[in-house]
Amino acid sequence: MSSRQGEESEFYAGLSLVLPDRELRVTQRCLTEDLDGRKDSTLEDVSGRPIVRAFLRERRTKTTGTRQVGQLRSQKEIWVVGQAHRHRGGTWYETARRIVWLVAAGHHESGSKDDFFPYCRQLDEEERLAPSKVDYRALFLAQKERLAARIMIDAPLLRKHAQESEGEVSGEIGGQFGVRVAIEVADEVEEISVAFDLRTLDHPRYLSAILAALEADGEWEPAETMPSRQLEHYESAFCHLGIRE
Amino acid sequence: MASTTTVRISKELSSEVAQIAALRGQTSGDLLAKAWKEFLARNKDVFAKDMEEAAKIIRTGTTQDLAAFLSSDVDASAELAAEQAEEAQG
């Protein structure tokens, strides 16, 4: 994983360039078959290819382009990126995951059997144009690894913030899960209360990971309220009693 | 507190959830929260076991161990995502 100098909010991670508001990612098939990359190559490894440079430049600011690859069996919106006369790439924006995929690359030579546009249609016909299970598996594993790292950093920071504040503090762990934390101290006993916004929850294991990262020793118990208020209808809360060190 | 939610479910299910939520005068996020509450209430033992495992990882494990813990459903999720991508027309 590497950051570009002066742009710490974006970084290469495997087959992705992670931007603040989206990921730019190449499919494994496109990497190995169209860009002559190895199976273990990264997007950064092939970032010098003309069409990858165009992809990273154009999709950094816009998720779509001005021209699509037409007549696809799947009717997908595959947007064309181009570099110089010949280099062409096809990108697909997956709105729900905010990922722009580079799904195909080739050369444009009208009338040639190897022309980029019929090549895209052939891939689409063979159901090899869209990201595959292999792509998503690698994507999800990479995202979980980043999430795990964020949980291990964000949760202790949120706890520290709560210890230094009066009343509840709110935060987003991993940039996505809404969490509110309150810490009350009486004598040496410290009670940590945590309310999760369940509307932002993807997986129940995220709750246990975040609670453990807040405090790994002792027991977390379900709570009916936060110290100073009732729970919102979309919240679930837990509390932990311990000795303040 | 975050006010919006990105829910990664199929378009059909998403549409059904939105319709049911509208009929009840709620948002999809509200329904999702209710479903999670019911899920957690029904699966207390699983949650308690997950808590033990997560705490052990935080005490003695690595970021990779925590990532593996969070990745239990990756294969199924990847298969579903690939199916949705293949069927997507947008």
GROMACS .gro file of C-alpha atoms in nm:
model
  335
    1MET     CA    1   0.000   0.000   0.000
    2SER     CA    2   0.151   0.335  -0.092
    3SER     CA    3   0.040   0.696  -0.081
    4ARG     CA    4   0.117   0.960  -0.336
    5GLN     CA    5   0.321   1.239  -0.194
    6GLY     CA    6   0.103   1.517  -0.063
    7GLU     CA    7  -0.219   1.326  -0.125
    8GLU     CA    8  -0.255   1.110   0.182
    9SER     CA    9  -0.628   1.071   0.138
   10GLU     CA   10  -0.574   0.852  -0.166
   11PHE     CA   11  -0.359   0.544  -0.194
   12TYR     CA   12  -0.299   0.234  -0.401
   13ALA     CA   13  -0.421  -0.089  -0.243
   14GLY     CA   14  -0.380  -0.402  -0.453
   15LEU     CA   15  -0.589  -0.363  -0.767
   16SER     CA   16  -0.743  -0.036  -0.647
   17LEU     CA   17  -0.662   0.328  -0.621
   18VAL     CA   18  -0.865   0.430  -0.318
   19LEU     CA   19  -0.995   0.788  -0.336
   20PRO     CA   20  -1.189   0.970  -0.064
   21ASP     CA   21  -1.523   0.916  -0.238
   22ARG     CA   22  -1.468   0.609  -0.458
   23GLU     CA   23  -1.232   0.335  -0.568
   24LEU     CA   24  -1.081   0.294  -0.913
   25ARG     CA   25  -1.016  -0.076  -0.968
   26VAL     CA   26  -0.911  -0.307  -1.250
   27THR     CA   27  -1.062  -0.652  -1.291
   28GLN     CA   28  -0.831  -0.952  -1.266
   29ARG     CA   29  -0.923  -1.059  -1.620
   30CYS     CA   30  -0.845  -0.717  -1.765
   31LEU     CA   31  -0.518  -0.705  -1.571
   32THR     CA   32  -0.383  -1.037  -1.695
   33GLU     CA   33  -0.541  -1.068  -2.040
   34ASP     CA   34  -0.555  -0.708  -2.166
   35LEU     CA   35  -0.275  -0.535  -1.976
   36ASP     CA   36  -0.026  -0.824  -1.970
   37GLY     CA   37  -0.002  -0.802  -1.593
   38ARG     CA   38   0.085  -1.097  -1.374
   39LYS     CA   39  -0.173  -1.254  -1.143
   40ASP     CA   40  -0.006  -1.086  -0.847
   41SER     CA   41   0.043  -0.748  -1.017
   42THR     CA   42  -0.112  -0.441  -0.860
   43LEU     CA   43  -0.282  -0.145  -1.020
   44GLU     CA   44   0.025   0.060  -0.935
   45ASP     CA   45   0.242  -0.194  -1.123
   46VAL     CA   46   0.048  -0.130  -1.445
   47SER     CA   47  -0.019   0.240  -1.385
   48GLY     CA   48   0.235   0.333  -1.650
   49ARG     CA   49   0.033   0.170  -1.930
   50PRO     CA   50  -0.120   0.441  -2.148
   51ILE     CA   51  -0.478   0.324  -2.103
   52VAL     CA   52  -0.438   0.283  -1.726
   53ARG     CA   53  -0.299   0.635  -1.707
   54ALA     CA   54  -0.608   0.755  -1.896
   55PHE     CA   55  -0.836   0.553  -1.667
   56LEU     CA   56  -0.680   0.695  -1.351
   57ARG     CA   57  -0.683   1.048  -1.491
   58GLU     CA   58  -1.036   1.055  -1.634
   59ARG     CA   59  -1.222   0.852  -1.372
   60ARG     CA   60  -1.059   1.040  -1.088
   61THR     CA   61  -1.297   1.328  -1.154
   62LYS     CA   62  -1.591   1.164  -1.333
   63THR     CA   63  -1.740   0.820  -1.290
   64THR     CA   64  -1.869   0.811  -1.647
   65GLY     CA   65  -1.758   0.945  -1.984
   66THR     CA   66  -1.918   1.081  -2.299
   67ARG     CA   67  -1.927   0.765  -2.508
   68GLN     CA   68  -2.040   0.412  -2.436
   69VAL     CA   69  -1.964   0.073  -2.587
   70GLY     CA   70  -2.290   0.004  -2.765
   71GLN     CA   71  -2.484  -0.309  -2.853
   72LEU     CA   72  -2.389  -0.507  -2.546
   73ARG     CA   73  -2.604  -0.813  -2.474
   74SER     CA   74  -2.615  -0.721  -2.105
   75GLN     CA   75  -2.709  -0.357  -2.180
   76LYS     CA   76  -2.443  -0.248  -1.932
   77GLU     CA   77  -2.321   0.109  -1.941
   78ILE     CA   78  -1.958   0.058  -2.034
   79TRP     CA   79  -1.795   0.398  -2.074
   80VAL     CA   80  -1.498   0.447  -2.303
   81VAL     CA   81  -1.169   0.599  -2.194
   82GLY     CA   82  -0.912   0.671  -2.458
   83GLN     CA   83  -0.546   0.756  -2.488
   84ALA     CA   84  -0.401   0.882  -2.815
   85HIS     CA   85  -0.543   0.731  -3.134
   86ARG     CA   86  -0.542   0.365  -3.051
   87HIS     CA   87  -0.566   0.291  -2.683
   88ARG     CA   88  -0.916   0.228  -2.552
   89GLY     CA   89  -1.053   0.111  -2.221
   90GLY     CA   90  -1.401   0.025  -2.093
   91THR     CA   91  -1.515   0.131  -1.748
   92TRP     CA   92  -1.821   0.034  -1.548
   93TYR     CA   93  -1.939   0.236  -1.249
   94GLU     CA   94  -2.088   0.024  -0.975
   95THR     CA   95  -2.296   0.284  -0.798
   96ALA     CA   96  -2.381   0.088  -0.482
   97ARG     CA   97  -2.015   0.022  -0.402
   98ARG     CA   98  -1.885   0.346  -0.551
   99ILE     CA   99  -1.628   0.161  -0.759
  100VAL     CA  100  -1.523   0.246  -1.111
  101TRP     CA  101  -1.401  -0.077  -1.269
  102LEU     CA  102  -1.165  -0.091  -1.565
  103VAL     CA  103  -1.320  -0.399  -1.725
  104ALA     CA  104  -1.148  -0.411  -2.065
  105ALA     CA  105  -0.864  -0.256  -2.258
  106GLY     CA  106  -0.747  -0.284  -2.616
  107HIS     CA  107  -0.671  -0.107  -2.941
  108HIS     CA  108  -0.917   0.067  -3.165
  109GLU     CA  109  -0.867  -0.016  -3.532
  110SER     CA  110  -1.189   0.015  -3.728
  111GLY     CA  111  -1.260  -0.299  -3.923
  112SER     CA  112  -0.994  -0.503  -3.745
  113LYS     CA  113  -1.108  -0.830  -3.590
  114ASP     CA  114  -0.913  -0.727  -3.280
  115ASP     CA  115  -1.083  -0.391  -3.252
  116PHE     CA  116  -1.166  -0.289  -2.894
  117PHE     CA  117  -1.540  -0.250  -2.946
  118PRO     CA  118  -1.624  -0.596  -3.088
  119TYR     CA  119  -1.381  -0.736  -2.830
  120CYS     CA  120  -1.592  -0.583  -2.552
  121ARG     CA  121  -1.909  -0.728  -2.705
  122GLN     CA  122  -1.748  -1.070  -2.722
  123LEU     CA  123  -1.643  -1.051  -2.357
  124ASP     CA  124  -1.994  -0.944  -2.266
  125GLU     CA  125  -2.141  -1.234  -2.466
  126GLU     CA  126  -1.910  -1.474  -2.280
  127GLU     CA  127  -2.008  -1.316  -1.946
  128ARG     CA  128  -1.646  -1.219  -1.882
  129LEU     CA  129  -1.682  -0.843  -1.898
  130ALA     CA  130  -1.831  -0.773  -1.556
  131PRO     CA  131  -1.627  -0.819  -1.236
  132SER     CA  132  -1.623  -1.186  -1.132
  133LYS     CA  133  -1.648  -1.366  -0.800
  134VAL     CA  134  -1.266  -1.364  -0.787
  135ASP     CA  135  -1.269  -0.985  -0.824
  136TYR     CA  136  -1.524  -0.937  -0.550
  137ARG     CA  137  -1.354  -1.183  -0.316
  138ALA     CA  138  -1.026  -0.994  -0.349
  139LEU     CA  139  -1.207  -0.661  -0.315
  140PHE     CA  140  -1.395  -0.763   0.000
  141LEU     CA  141  -1.086  -0.914   0.164
  142ALA     CA  142  -0.892  -0.595   0.096
  143GLN     CA  143  -1.177  -0.382   0.231
  144LYS     CA  144  -1.207  -0.597   0.547
  145GLU     CA  145  -0.834  -0.563   0.606
  146ARG     CA  146  -0.859  -0.185   0.581
  147LEU     CA  147  -1.168  -0.190   0.804
  148ALA     CA  148  -0.989  -0.402   1.065
  149ALA     CA  149  -0.700  -0.155   1.070
  150ARG     CA  150  -0.942   0.137   1.105
  151ILE     CA  151  -1.133  -0.031   1.389
  152MET     CA  152  -0.808  -0.087   1.579
  153ILE     CA  153  -0.721   0.281   1.539
  154ASP     CA  154  -1.061   0.453   1.550
  155ALA     CA  155  -1.212   0.272   1.849
  156PRO     CA  156  -0.934   0.355   2.101
  157LEU     CA  157  -0.929   0.714   1.972
  158LEU     CA  158  -1.306   0.744   2.022
  159ARG     CA  159  -1.270   0.605   2.374
  160LYS     CA  160  -0.993   0.853   2.450
  161HIS     CA  161  -1.210   1.134   2.313
  162ALA     CA  162  -1.498   1.017   2.536
  163GLN     CA  163  -1.271   1.006   2.843
  164GLU     CA  164  -1.167   1.363   2.781
  165SER     CA  165  -1.519   1.490   2.717
  166GLU     CA  166  -1.828   1.541   2.922
  167GLY     CA  167  -2.130   1.352   2.798
  168GLU     CA  168  -2.158   1.152   2.480
  169VAL     CA  169  -1.923   1.174   2.186
  170SER     CA  170  -2.008   1.049   1.841
  171GLY     CA  171  -1.789   0.911   1.570
  172GLU     CA  172  -1.781   0.693   1.263
  173ILE     CA  173  -1.566   0.387   1.306
  174GLY     CA  174  -1.402   0.284   0.983
  175GLY     CA  175  -1.563   0.583   0.819
  176GLN     CA  176  -1.900   0.412   0.807
  177PHE     CA  177  -2.045   0.291   1.138
  178GLY     CA  178  -2.217   0.549   1.352
  179VAL     CA  179  -2.118   0.502   1.716
  180ARG     CA  180  -2.181   0.713   2.024
  181VAL     CA  181  -1.975   0.661   2.338
  182ALA     CA  182  -2.019   0.794   2.692
  183ILE     CA  183  -1.784   0.727   2.981
  184GLU     CA  184  -1.879   0.785   3.343
  185VAL     CA  185  -1.638   0.748   3.631
  186ALA     CA  186  -1.733   0.704   3.995
  187ASP     CA  187  -1.447   0.650   4.236
  188GLU     CA  188  -1.233   0.403   4.042
  189VAL     CA  189  -1.517   0.242   3.852
  190GLU     CA  190  -1.548   0.337   3.488
  191GLU     CA  191  -1.866   0.267   3.291
  192ILE     CA  192  -1.840   0.277   2.914
  193SER     CA  193  -2.170   0.302   2.726
  194VAL     CA  194  -2.186   0.257   2.352
  195ALA     CA  195  -2.479   0.308   2.117
  196PHE     CA  196  -2.460   0.178   1.760
  197ASP     CA  197  -2.660   0.321   1.474
  198LEU     CA  198  -2.790  -0.006   1.333
  199ARG     CA  199  -2.884   0.166   1.007
  200THR     CA  200  -2.513   0.180   0.933
  201LEU     CA  201  -2.438  -0.183   1.020
  202ASP     CA  202  -2.332  -0.429   0.749
  203HIS     CA  203  -2.246  -0.734   0.956
  204PRO     CA  204  -2.306  -0.836   1.321
  205ARG     CA  205  -1.938  -0.919   1.370
  206TYR     CA  206  -1.857  -0.550   1.325
  207LEU     CA  207  -2.035  -0.485   1.658
  208SER     CA  208  -1.824  -0.737   1.848
  209ALA     CA  209  -1.503  -0.619   1.683
  210ILE     CA  210  -1.573  -0.254   1.768
  211LEU     CA  211  -1.675  -0.333   2.129
  212ALA     CA  212  -1.363  -0.546   2.177
  213ALA     CA  213  -1.147  -0.271   2.030
  214LEU     CA  214  -1.302  -0.025   2.276
  215GLU     CA  215  -1.237  -0.260   2.569
  216ALA     CA  216  -1.117  -0.618   2.530
  217ASP     CA  217  -1.116  -0.716   2.897
  218GLY     CA  218  -1.428  -0.794   3.097
  219GLU     CA  219  -1.788  -0.825   2.987
  220TRP     CA  220  -2.001  -0.610   2.760
  221GLU     CA  221  -2.370  -0.624   2.850
  222PRO     CA  222  -2.671  -0.506   2.648
  223ALA     CA  223  -2.805  -0.171   2.773
  224GLU     CA  224  -3.156  -0.031   2.755
  225THR     CA  225  -3.049   0.334   2.768
  226MET     CA  226  -2.749   0.560   2.739
  227PRO     CA  227  -2.648   0.738   3.063
  228SER     CA  228  -2.823   1.065   2.975
  229ARG     CA  229  -3.097   0.959   2.734
  230GLN     CA  230  -3.325   0.693   2.591
  231LEU     CA  231  -3.212   0.505   2.283
  232GLU     CA  232  -3.329   0.607   1.941
  233HIS     CA  233  -3.541   0.342   1.768
  234TYR     CA  234  -3.254   0.259   1.533
  235GLU     CA  235  -2.994   0.216   1.808
  236SER     CA  236  -2.863  -0.076   2.005
  237ALA     CA  237  -2.652  -0.014   2.314
  238PHE     CA  238  -2.400  -0.197   2.531
  239CYS     CA  239  -2.222  -0.108   2.853
  240HIS     CA  240  -1.905  -0.220   3.026
  241LEU     CA  241  -1.800  -0.179   3.389
  242GLY     CA  242  -1.432  -0.180   3.476
  243ILE     CA  243  -1.169  -0.039   3.705
  244ARG     CA  244  -1.009   0.277   3.573
  245GLU     CA  245  -0.631   0.234   3.547
  246MET     CA  246  -2.490   1.033   1.427
  247ALA     CA  247  -2.483   0.930   1.062
  248SER     CA  248  -2.812   1.008   0.889
  249THR     CA  249  -2.772   0.809   0.568
  250THR     CA  250  -2.697   0.447   0.501
  251THR     CA  251  -2.561   0.249   0.209
  252VAL     CA  252  -2.721  -0.095   0.214
  253ARG     CA  253  -2.571  -0.351  -0.021
  254ILE     CA  254  -2.860  -0.579  -0.102
  255SER     CA  255  -3.014  -0.687  -0.430
  256LYS     CA  256  -3.221  -0.437  -0.628
  257GLU     CA  257  -3.531  -0.655  -0.590
  258LEU     CA  258  -3.494  -0.685  -0.213
  259SER     CA  259  -3.405  -0.318  -0.187
  260SER     CA  260  -3.720  -0.229  -0.377
  261GLU     CA  261  -3.936  -0.455  -0.157
  262VAL     CA  262  -3.782  -0.312   0.160
  263ALA     CA  263  -3.844   0.042   0.038
  264GLN     CA  264  -4.207  -0.039  -0.045
  265ILE     CA  265  -4.271  -0.200   0.294
  266ALA     CA  266  -4.096   0.089   0.470
  267ALA     CA  267  -4.308   0.342   0.280
  268LEU     CA  268  -4.627   0.158   0.372
  269ARG     CA  269  -4.525   0.179   0.737
  270GLY     CA  270  -4.415   0.539   0.711
  271GLN     CA  271  -4.054   0.442   0.781
  272THR     CA  272  -3.726   0.451   0.596
  273SER     CA  273  -3.532   0.149   0.468
  274GLY     CA  274  -3.270   0.226   0.733
  275ASP     CA  275  -3.534   0.205   1.007
  276LEU     CA  276  -3.645  -0.136   0.885
  277LEU     CA  277  -3.287  -0.252   0.860
  278ALA     CA  278  -3.221  -0.139   1.218
  279LYS     CA  279  -3.529  -0.328   1.336
  280ALA     CA  280  -3.414  -0.641   1.153
  281TRP     CA  281  -3.069  -0.618   1.312
  282LYS     CA  282  -3.226  -0.580   1.659
  283GLU     CA  283  -3.434  -0.890   1.606
  284PHE     CA  284  -3.134  -1.076   1.466
  285LEU     CA  285  -2.918  -0.984   1.768
  286ALA     CA  286  -3.195  -1.079   2.011
  287ARG     CA  287  -3.238  -1.419   1.844
  288ASN     CA  288  -2.866  -1.490   1.820
  289LYS     CA  289  -2.738  -1.394   2.164
  290ASP     CA  290  -2.523  -1.707   2.194
  291VAL     CA  291  -2.356  -1.646   1.859
  292PHE     CA  292  -2.297  -1.283   1.951
  293ALA     CA  293  -2.145  -1.381   2.289
  294LYS     CA  294  -1.913  -1.628   2.114
  295ASP     CA  295  -1.815  -1.362   1.859
  296MET     CA  296  -1.743  -1.120   2.145
  297GLU     CA  297  -1.507  -1.370   2.307
  298GLU     CA  298  -1.328  -1.433   1.980
  299ALA     CA  299  -1.299  -1.062   1.895
  300ALA     CA  300  -1.167  -0.979   2.244
  301LYS     CA  301  -0.906  -1.254   2.217
  302ILE     CA  302  -0.794  -1.118   1.879
  303ILE     CA  303  -0.769  -0.764   2.013
  304ARG     CA  304  -0.567  -0.883   2.314
  305THR     CA  305  -0.327  -1.116   2.138
  306GLY     CA  306  -0.385  -1.109   1.761
  307THR     CA  307  -0.299  -0.894   1.463
  308THR     CA  308  -0.487  -0.673   1.220
  309GLN     CA  309  -0.484  -0.968   0.978
  310ASP     CA  310  -0.649  -1.186   1.243
  311LEU     CA  311  -0.922  -0.925   1.293
  312ALA     CA  312  -0.965  -0.895   0.915
  313ALA     CA  313  -1.007  -1.273   0.892
  314PHE     CA  314  -1.266  -1.258   1.173
  315LEU     CA  315  -1.460  -0.994   0.978
  316SER     CA  316  -1.433  -1.192   0.655
  317SER     CA  317  -1.636  -1.496   0.750
  318ASP     CA  318  -1.897  -1.433   0.480
  319VAL     CA  319  -1.668  -1.316   0.202
  320ASP     CA  320  -1.718  -1.612  -0.031
  321ALA     CA  321  -2.096  -1.594  -0.022
  322SER     CA  322  -2.092  -1.216  -0.054
  323ALA     CA  323  -1.854  -1.236  -0.350
  324GLU     CA  324  -2.073  -1.487  -0.529
  325LEU     CA  325  -2.382  -1.272  -0.478
  326ALA     CA  326  -2.200  -0.957  -0.588
  327ALA     CA  327  -2.073  -1.125  -0.904
  328GLU     CA  328  -2.423  -1.245  -0.989
  329GLN     CA  329  -2.558  -0.893  -0.939
  330ALA     CA  330  -2.279  -0.744  -1.148
  331GLU     CA  331  -2.351  -0.985  -1.432
  332GLU     CA  332  -2.722  -0.901  -1.421
  333ALA     CA  333  -2.673  -0.526  -1.383
  334GLN     CA  334  -2.788  -0.319  -1.676
  335GLY     CA  335  -2.674   0.019  -1.554
   0.00000   0.00000   0.00000
